[in-house]
XYZ file of C-alpha atoms in Angstrom:
523
model
C 9.291 -97.262 22.000
C 8.080 -100.435 23.631
C 7.132 -103.635 21.757
C 3.515 -104.015 21.197
C 1.680 -106.535 23.540
C -1.319 -107.921 22.009
C -2.470 -109.610 25.157
C -2.546 -106.221 27.080
C -4.215 -104.554 24.046
C -6.960 -107.077 24.021
C -7.327 -106.707 27.824
C -7.468 -102.975 27.535
C -10.035 -103.144 24.737
C -12.115 -105.460 26.841
C -11.932 -103.251 29.847
C -13.089 -100.274 27.741
C -15.908 -102.276 26.218
C -17.168 -103.138 29.596
C -16.978 -99.568 30.794
C -18.694 -98.330 27.658
C -22.254 -98.637 27.095
C -23.494 -101.372 24.678
C -23.879 -99.811 21.058
C -27.127 -100.033 19.329
C -27.839 -99.119 15.565
C -27.387 -95.464 15.462
C -30.489 -93.465 14.423
C -28.377 -91.109 12.435
C -24.823 -90.209 11.304
C -24.253 -87.595 14.051
C -25.062 -90.163 16.778
C -22.942 -92.889 15.259
C -20.012 -90.578 15.186
C -20.383 -89.497 18.683
C -20.335 -93.057 19.834
C -17.261 -93.936 17.842
C -15.417 -90.942 19.244
C -15.794 -92.401 22.757
C -14.181 -95.580 21.677
C -11.340 -93.540 19.677
C -10.417 -91.697 22.813
C -9.953 -94.877 24.792
C -7.995 -96.596 22.089
C -5.637 -93.461 21.659
C -4.506 -93.709 25.215
C -3.388 -97.327 24.880
C -1.806 -97.044 21.227
C -0.029 -93.822 21.401
C 3.372 -95.489 22.267
C 2.873 -98.708 20.761
C 4.498 -100.054 17.520
C 2.138 -102.517 15.853
C 2.701 -105.019 13.036
C 0.382 -104.408 10.248
C -1.641 -107.692 10.838
C -1.858 -106.615 14.556
C -3.195 -103.084 13.677
C -5.704 -104.708 11.127
C -6.858 -107.006 13.677
C -7.333 -104.219 16.033
C -9.563 -102.535 13.223
C -11.476 -105.778 12.733
C -12.109 -105.693 16.510
C -13.292 -102.256 16.621
C -15.601 -102.775 13.644
C -17.097 -106.091 15.028
C -17.770 -104.155 18.377
C -19.116 -101.102 16.837
C -21.311 -102.618 14.029
C -22.161 -105.851 15.517
C -25.796 -105.513 14.203
C -27.445 -105.601 10.736
C -28.833 -102.607 9.070
C -30.781 -101.984 5.696
C -28.467 -100.157 3.165
C -29.651 -98.636 -0.108
C -27.004 -99.024 -2.885
C -26.649 -99.574 -6.644
C -25.161 -102.765 -7.981
C -22.251 -101.733 -10.146
C -20.952 -105.350 -10.868
C -21.921 -108.695 -9.883
C -20.229 -112.126 -10.247
C -20.588 -115.585 -8.701
C -18.134 -118.422 -8.008
C -18.832 -121.558 -6.254
C -22.327 -120.564 -5.424
C -21.068 -117.319 -3.641
C -21.986 -114.001 -5.108
C -19.653 -110.918 -5.037
C -21.022 -107.393 -5.342
C -19.576 -104.067 -6.090
C -21.872 -101.631 -4.474
C -21.906 -97.853 -4.933
C -23.882 -94.696 -4.156
C -24.190 -91.823 -6.692
C -25.118 -88.182 -6.363
C -27.646 -86.398 -8.623
C -24.961 -85.887 -11.257
C -24.259 -89.692 -11.368
C -20.813 -89.293 -9.632
C -19.885 -92.105 -7.406
C -19.693 -90.863 -3.705
C -19.201 -94.141 -1.906
C -18.423 -97.791 -2.947
C -17.474 -101.001 -1.444
C -17.592 -104.845 -1.761
C -20.566 -106.940 -0.735
C -20.629 -110.860 -0.364
C -23.602 -113.095 -0.504
C -22.622 -116.476 0.733
C -23.723 -119.694 -0.727
C -25.864 -120.975 2.167
C -28.023 -117.843 1.973
C -27.810 -116.937 -1.726
C -30.241 -119.472 -3.025
C -33.167 -118.425 -0.597
C -32.499 -114.664 -0.958
C -32.202 -114.709 -4.952
C -35.345 -117.065 -5.226
C -37.330 -114.680 -3.269
C -36.089 -111.640 -5.121
C -36.894 -113.361 -8.589
C -40.366 -114.538 -7.425
C -41.437 -111.017 -6.187
C -39.908 -108.973 -9.130
C -40.161 -111.471 -11.858
C -36.456 -110.625 -13.001
C -32.992 -111.867 -11.972
C -30.572 -109.902 -9.818
C -28.155 -108.012 -12.108
C -25.989 -104.873 -12.281
C -27.225 -101.272 -12.571
C -30.333 -102.187 -10.272
C -30.903 -100.185 -7.134
C -31.536 -102.577 -4.180
C -32.240 -102.379 -0.404
C -29.873 -104.802 1.383
C -29.701 -105.978 4.895
C -25.904 -106.033 5.628
C -23.467 -106.457 8.524
C -19.960 -104.884 8.420
C -16.904 -107.081 8.133
C -13.273 -106.596 7.834
C -10.386 -109.065 6.963
C -6.652 -108.422 7.337
C -5.940 -109.594 3.854
C -9.197 -108.830 1.830
C -10.112 -105.429 3.558
C -13.411 -104.174 4.345
C -16.820 -105.597 2.835
C -20.525 -105.991 3.561
C -21.963 -109.421 4.162
C -25.523 -109.254 2.626
C -28.135 -111.098 4.813
C -31.276 -110.241 2.817
C -32.585 -108.257 -0.193
C -36.086 -106.467 -0.096
C -37.580 -107.028 -3.601
C -40.363 -104.514 -3.004
C -37.859 -101.614 -2.931
C -36.474 -102.609 -6.356
C -39.905 -102.912 -7.714
C -40.598 -99.276 -6.459
C -37.371 -97.965 -7.739
C -38.206 -99.308 -11.318
C -41.582 -98.030 -11.224
C -40.207 -94.555 -10.160
C -37.629 -94.686 -12.935
C -40.456 -95.638 -15.489
C -42.575 -92.776 -14.389
C -39.443 -90.129 -14.467
C -38.782 -91.519 -18.077
C -42.423 -90.933 -19.233
C -42.482 -87.381 -17.539
C -39.184 -86.485 -19.284
C -40.371 -87.727 -22.674
C -43.567 -85.887 -22.263
C -41.813 -82.598 -21.254
C -39.617 -82.911 -24.301
C -42.651 -83.439 -26.572
C -41.479 -86.981 -27.689
C -44.004 -89.185 -26.134
C -46.675 -88.920 -28.826
C -44.560 -87.450 -31.768
C -44.364 -90.847 -33.575
C -48.182 -91.460 -33.018
C -48.881 -88.372 -34.894
C -47.509 -89.873 -38.183
C -50.107 -91.044 -40.614
C -50.557 -94.770 -41.137
C -48.810 -95.719 -44.406
C -51.336 -95.936 -47.228
C -49.459 -99.043 -48.811
C -46.883 -101.097 -46.647
C -44.392 -102.290 -49.246
C -41.122 -102.349 -47.269
C -40.894 -103.124 -43.615
C -37.699 -103.068 -41.351
C -37.800 -105.636 -38.545
C -35.574 -105.487 -35.498
C -35.765 -108.672 -33.360
C -33.673 -111.029 -31.372
C -31.831 -113.465 -33.753
C -33.496 -117.193 -33.668
C -36.209 -116.062 -31.338
C -39.410 -117.892 -31.053
C -41.373 -114.746 -31.536
C -39.410 -113.852 -34.804
C -40.218 -117.417 -36.052
C -43.956 -116.804 -35.407
C -43.698 -113.568 -37.206
C -41.879 -115.013 -40.202
C -44.200 -117.669 -40.861
C -46.863 -115.150 -42.102
C -44.366 -112.612 -43.248
C -42.757 -115.013 -45.564
C -46.114 -115.757 -47.380
C -46.898 -112.181 -47.885
C -43.381 -111.773 -49.170
C -43.868 -114.791 -51.855
C -46.814 -113.022 -53.229
C -45.001 -109.922 -53.702
C -47.392 -107.837 -51.678
C -44.613 -106.734 -49.088
C -40.706 -107.143 -48.563
C -39.354 -107.550 -45.128
C -35.791 -106.496 -44.074
C -34.490 -108.238 -40.920
C -31.960 -106.858 -38.506
C -30.948 -108.512 -35.328
C -30.061 -107.310 -31.755
C -30.155 -108.625 -28.282
C -33.355 -107.700 -26.246
C -32.047 -108.498 -22.791
C -28.941 -107.629 -20.635
C -27.362 -104.408 -20.015
C -26.248 -104.046 -23.734
C -29.612 -104.482 -25.180
C -30.612 -100.794 -25.540
C -27.429 -99.939 -27.240
C -27.549 -102.769 -29.692
C -31.157 -102.106 -30.604
C -30.388 -98.418 -31.215
C -27.458 -99.443 -33.382
C -29.596 -101.827 -35.320
C -32.328 -99.201 -35.869
C -29.583 -96.551 -37.208
C -27.996 -99.135 -39.358
C -31.065 -100.468 -40.945
C -32.288 -97.063 -41.897
C -28.910 -96.004 -43.309
C -28.645 -99.193 -45.358
C -32.264 -99.054 -46.709
C -31.991 -95.465 -47.788
C -28.475 -96.225 -49.441
C -30.243 -98.863 -51.492
C -33.761 -97.599 -52.197
C -33.007 -93.775 -51.828
C -36.269 -93.470 -49.747
C -37.546 -94.244 -46.221
C -39.232 -97.584 -45.452
C -42.829 -97.742 -44.864
C -42.888 -99.197 -41.391
C -40.359 -100.035 -38.854
C -41.396 -102.970 -36.368
C -39.637 -103.885 -33.232
C -40.757 -107.405 -31.813
C -39.604 -109.817 -29.186
C -41.246 -113.078 -28.269
C -42.361 -114.107 -24.735
C -39.742 -114.540 -21.980
C -39.052 -113.578 -18.333
C -40.859 -110.472 -17.253
C -37.779 -109.171 -15.770
C -36.226 -109.052 -19.096
C -38.683 -106.261 -20.025
C -36.764 -103.825 -17.694
C -33.854 -103.741 -20.082
C -36.032 -102.113 -22.651
C -37.088 -99.244 -20.367
C -34.248 -97.002 -21.616
C -34.613 -93.320 -22.305
C -32.214 -93.049 -25.190
C -33.997 -95.998 -26.946
C -37.301 -94.599 -26.367
C -36.320 -91.093 -27.706
C -34.677 -92.693 -30.836
C -37.928 -94.667 -31.604
C -40.141 -91.493 -30.899
C -38.013 -89.428 -33.280
C -38.241 -92.070 -36.265
C -39.508 -90.511 -39.535
C -41.693 -93.540 -40.126
C -44.325 -95.238 -38.060
C -43.085 -97.745 -35.437
C -44.921 -100.829 -34.658
C -43.952 -102.808 -31.520
C -44.918 -106.216 -30.407
C -42.813 -107.135 -27.259
C -44.603 -110.267 -26.430
C -46.403 -109.467 -23.198
C -49.977 -108.742 -22.297
C -50.173 -107.147 -18.917
C -47.007 -105.174 -18.430
C -45.953 -102.150 -20.328
C -42.367 -100.997 -21.382
C -41.400 -97.575 -22.430
C -41.420 -98.477 -26.168
C -45.245 -99.158 -25.942
C -45.664 -95.467 -24.731
C -43.796 -93.821 -27.713
C -44.453 -96.148 -30.527
C -46.954 -95.399 -33.210
C -48.995 -98.646 -32.399
C -48.266 -101.241 -29.704
C -49.297 -104.983 -29.922
C -49.280 -107.708 -27.381
C -47.239 -110.134 -29.527
C -45.137 -110.413 -32.749
C -47.933 -112.411 -34.131
C -50.296 -109.657 -33.848
C -48.031 -107.225 -35.476
C -47.829 -109.313 -38.746
C -51.669 -109.855 -38.342
C -52.156 -106.135 -38.413
C -49.831 -105.742 -41.585
C -51.808 -108.533 -43.299
C -54.980 -106.971 -42.265
C -53.943 -103.687 -43.593
C -52.917 -104.998 -46.839
C -56.034 -107.100 -47.177
C -58.232 -104.110 -46.521
C -56.195 -102.158 -49.085
C -56.644 -104.909 -51.558
C -60.348 -105.032 -50.877
C -60.630 -101.104 -51.353
C -58.589 -101.427 -54.678
C -61.069 -104.212 -55.805
C -64.014 -102.260 -54.759
C -62.694 -99.308 -56.530
C -61.986 -101.387 -59.545
C -65.654 -102.667 -59.896
C -67.031 -99.073 -59.371
C -64.705 -97.933 -62.140
C -65.639 -100.676 -64.399
C -69.468 -100.195 -63.814
C -69.044 -96.452 -64.465
C -67.031 -96.978 -67.494
C -69.548 -99.433 -68.939
C -72.384 -96.819 -68.360
C -70.181 -94.014 -69.890
C -69.417 -96.263 -73.043
C -73.128 -97.080 -73.455
C -74.154 -93.450 -73.322
C -71.221 -92.431 -75.502
C -72.226 -95.128 -78.115
C -75.784 -93.855 -78.251
C -74.676 -90.193 -78.559
C -72.229 -91.249 -81.255
C -74.910 -92.911 -83.276
C -77.121 -89.826 -83.159
C -74.390 -87.614 -84.124
C -73.304 -89.924 -86.965
C -76.788 -89.769 -88.430
C -77.007 -85.984 -88.260
C -73.382 -85.638 -89.740
C -74.377 -87.985 -92.528
C -77.578 -85.845 -93.537
C -75.523 -82.634 -93.294
C -72.563 -84.025 -95.230
C -74.582 -84.912 -98.395
C -75.898 -81.321 -98.862
C -72.454 -79.819 -98.017
C -70.719 -82.220 -100.491
C -73.035 -81.095 -103.278
C -72.331 -77.354 -102.531
C -68.733 -77.980 -102.295
C -68.632 -79.752 -105.608
C -69.971 -76.756 -107.093
C -67.647 -74.435 -105.383
C -64.722 -76.614 -106.258
C -65.392 -76.461 -109.945
C -65.528 -72.778 -109.987
C -62.480 -72.485 -107.716
C -60.473 -74.810 -110.100
C -61.097 -72.628 -113.070
C -60.171 -69.453 -111.168
C -56.943 -71.130 -109.950
C -55.999 -72.052 -113.505
C -56.587 -68.485 -114.956
C -54.674 -66.996 -112.058
C -51.788 -69.613 -112.368
C -51.366 -68.562 -115.989
C -51.129 -64.924 -115.298
C -48.670 -65.473 -112.387
C -46.496 -67.740 -114.608
C -45.983 -64.990 -117.292
C -45.199 -62.405 -114.671
C -42.652 -64.584 -113.007
C -40.812 -65.261 -116.435
C -40.438 -61.502 -117.045
C -39.180 -61.006 -113.522
C -36.636 -63.743 -113.947
C -35.268 -62.211 -117.153
C -34.887 -58.762 -115.396
C -33.137 -60.262 -112.319
C -30.799 -62.135 -114.474
C -29.655 -58.958 -116.176
C -29.379 -57.057 -113.086
C -27.431 -59.956 -111.486
C -24.812 -60.059 -114.355
C -24.131 -56.252 -114.022
C -23.711 -56.375 -110.315
C -21.233 -59.462 -110.586
C -19.153 -57.791 -113.229
C -18.830 -54.595 -111.001
C -17.837 -56.750 -107.937
C -15.363 -58.650 -109.910
C -13.634 -55.291 -111.075
C -13.650 -53.934 -107.578
C -12.209 -57.138 -106.114
C -9.300 -57.056 -108.798
C -8.274 -53.543 -108.007
C -8.286 -54.344 -104.369
C -6.185 -57.358 -104.690
C -3.519 -55.569 -106.807
C -3.214 -52.682 -104.189
C -2.973 -55.217 -101.288
C -0.304 -57.379 -103.009
C 1.775 -54.165 -103.599
C 1.525 -53.166 -99.966
C 2.571 -56.570 -98.795
C 5.646 -56.613 -101.030
C 6.849 -53.243 -99.543
C 6.395 -54.484 -96.060
C 8.373 -57.677 -96.783
C 11.220 -55.744 -98.311
C 11.523 -53.397 -95.486
C 11.461 -56.170 -92.954
C 14.277 -58.045 -94.888
C 16.435 -54.891 -94.796
C 15.855 -54.438 -91.105
C 16.650 -58.043 -90.424
C 19.981 -57.734 -92.236
C 21.039 -54.676 -90.252
C 20.042 -56.321 -87.039
C 22.102 -59.408 -87.935
C 25.204 -57.340 -88.946
C 25.015 -55.436 -85.495
C 24.816 -58.700 -83.496
C 27.704 -60.109 -85.420
C 29.843 -57.044 -84.527
C 28.807 -57.239 -80.894
C 29.829 -60.934 -80.729
C 33.245 -60.275 -82.435
C 33.873 -57.436 -79.911
C 33.317 -59.789 -76.848
C 35.230 -62.792 -77.882
C 37.475 -63.876 -75.049
C 40.718 -63.818 -77.081
C 39.963 -60.221 -78.168
C 39.250 -59.200 -74.445
C 42.340 -60.796 -73.248
C 44.522 -58.999 -75.914
C 43.265 -55.761 -74.360
C 45.109 -56.576 -71.203
C 42.354 -58.268 -69.157
C 42.682 -61.731 -67.472
C 40.210 -64.381 -66.657
C 40.191 -66.200 -63.294
C 39.029 -69.767 -62.648
C 39.145 -72.145 -60.182
C 42.291 -74.453 -59.685
C 40.843 -77.165 -61.963
C 39.623 -74.617 -64.466
C 35.858 -75.767 -64.419
C 34.410 -72.778 -63.105
C 34.995 -69.051 -63.925
C 35.291 -66.709 -61.032
C 33.338 -63.358 -61.413
C 32.826 -62.183 -57.896
C 34.789 -61.778 -54.636
C 32.075 -63.826 -52.824
C 33.437 -67.045 -54.636
C 36.914 -66.431 -53.083
C 38.158 -67.902 -49.851
C 41.462 -67.284 -48.037
C 44.340 -69.672 -49.039
C 42.381 -70.678 -52.095
C 44.316 -71.575 -55.122
C 43.126 -70.073 -58.352
C 44.145 -69.944 -62.060
C 44.766 -66.750 -64.001
C 44.538 -66.991 -67.785
C 46.165 -64.172 -69.880
C 46.397 -63.814 -73.657
C 49.559 -65.828 -74.218
C 49.559 -68.169 -71.197
C 48.285 -68.940 -67.595
C 49.564 -68.689 -64.020
C 48.503 -70.244 -60.474
C 47.962 -67.885 -57.694
C 47.040 -68.324 -53.839
C 44.608 -65.830 -52.129
C 46.098 -64.141 -49.253
C 43.303 -61.720 -48.351
C 39.949 -60.417 -49.901
C 38.448 -57.093 -50.154
C 35.074 -56.043 -51.357
C 32.815 -52.951 -51.208
C 30.531 -54.387 -48.447
C 32.642 -56.316 -46.038
C 36.048 -55.701 -44.282
C 39.235 -57.379 -45.301
C 39.187 -61.207 -44.565
C 42.813 -62.151 -43.374
C 44.336 -65.537 -43.891
C 45.745 -67.571 -41.015
C 49.279 -66.307 -41.923
C 48.589 -62.594 -42.118
C 49.629 -60.373 -39.293
C 46.973 -59.167 -36.588
């Protein structure tokens, strides 16, 4: 192989460039691929037998990219990440398929001398700052650097495309919520009769929250309503997730304390940049709000533009101040109704009391006239009844005395008979118990004599006198009763009736295994 000659390589590329037609932006991918193929064929002939340094090869790649893509095109991409340094903006761009999978990605650079103009134009048109997760239409030119690789240089950004994409996403979100039956589900909940407990989700230390609390604290001091505040950020990519977490946490904590649901859930945000509203257009957040078991009132701090929370909430207000005004109006109307009902009840009670007083006076007069005649008749009947009771009581007293005498005699006779029967039964039971005890004592004596004889027969000394021996370990601490306790070359102790001996095991035989030889036994 020959050493690469960059001068000849550049000359060859220049010659091929003159021979080739001037490239214009391709109308489609197929045309662009065909034009690149013509350049590739000419380069292959010049580079087949050339060994290049990496920097030389990348310089050639840079040359080809500049010659082929030396024009600006509009490219649609999603901003995956965005950072800035020294006035320059650095993008991570990507394209995703319908399943959300990244199918293409590269870096993009918006240099300082164009960044101010481009970003200012974008913010004026859209009302929002350029940020990640936005789909944008960029005017770019391709660039390649031997050290930093391929990247796109951003020349301009079309804000109208981003506005159209946000509107499309908003419409798709509304269609999805409608198709899933969530768009009006919270609006179908009845307005609470009394608003006693209200959960408030709002950015911490926001101006809108301060306006809300100015009136809410006055209501709380009167005891008419209690407000429970939870905070979350309402702008940035993490806003939907933090708001969802605040809603779920607030509901759980409230139920753990009060063992019931709150009367109202309020989501408020004060005035701010119009672009910040886009962060609240999140499907998961909208679905969670729609599925809340209590009415949700929102006051996002805008008058012209809508966010998806306005679509799914029970009631939507322009500002946080209007939300607390509606709560105050509801409680005021409720108090007015209660006072009206109280006046009506008081008037009806007074009428009924007056009517009842008149009826009571008439009935009292009628009762008094009737009572005088009835008392006279009752006095006569009472005297006659008293005499009759006295005579009847005397007869019943005499009869009761006779019955008592007869019952006493019968009771004495029955008691004597039962005493005799009990005495006979006691004598028989005592005799039976004595017989059983005597039999058990005799049996216990026989059993104890039998056990004593068995114990005497099995005494070790008696067994040894009959010609038996007892085996123990060498130390005498364990009695050996089975061949499984023996090992070849083991030393054991043999105890006889008149002495003891020490022996060494040479081999072992048992009924279940073969003979276990020792190391010294013949094979």
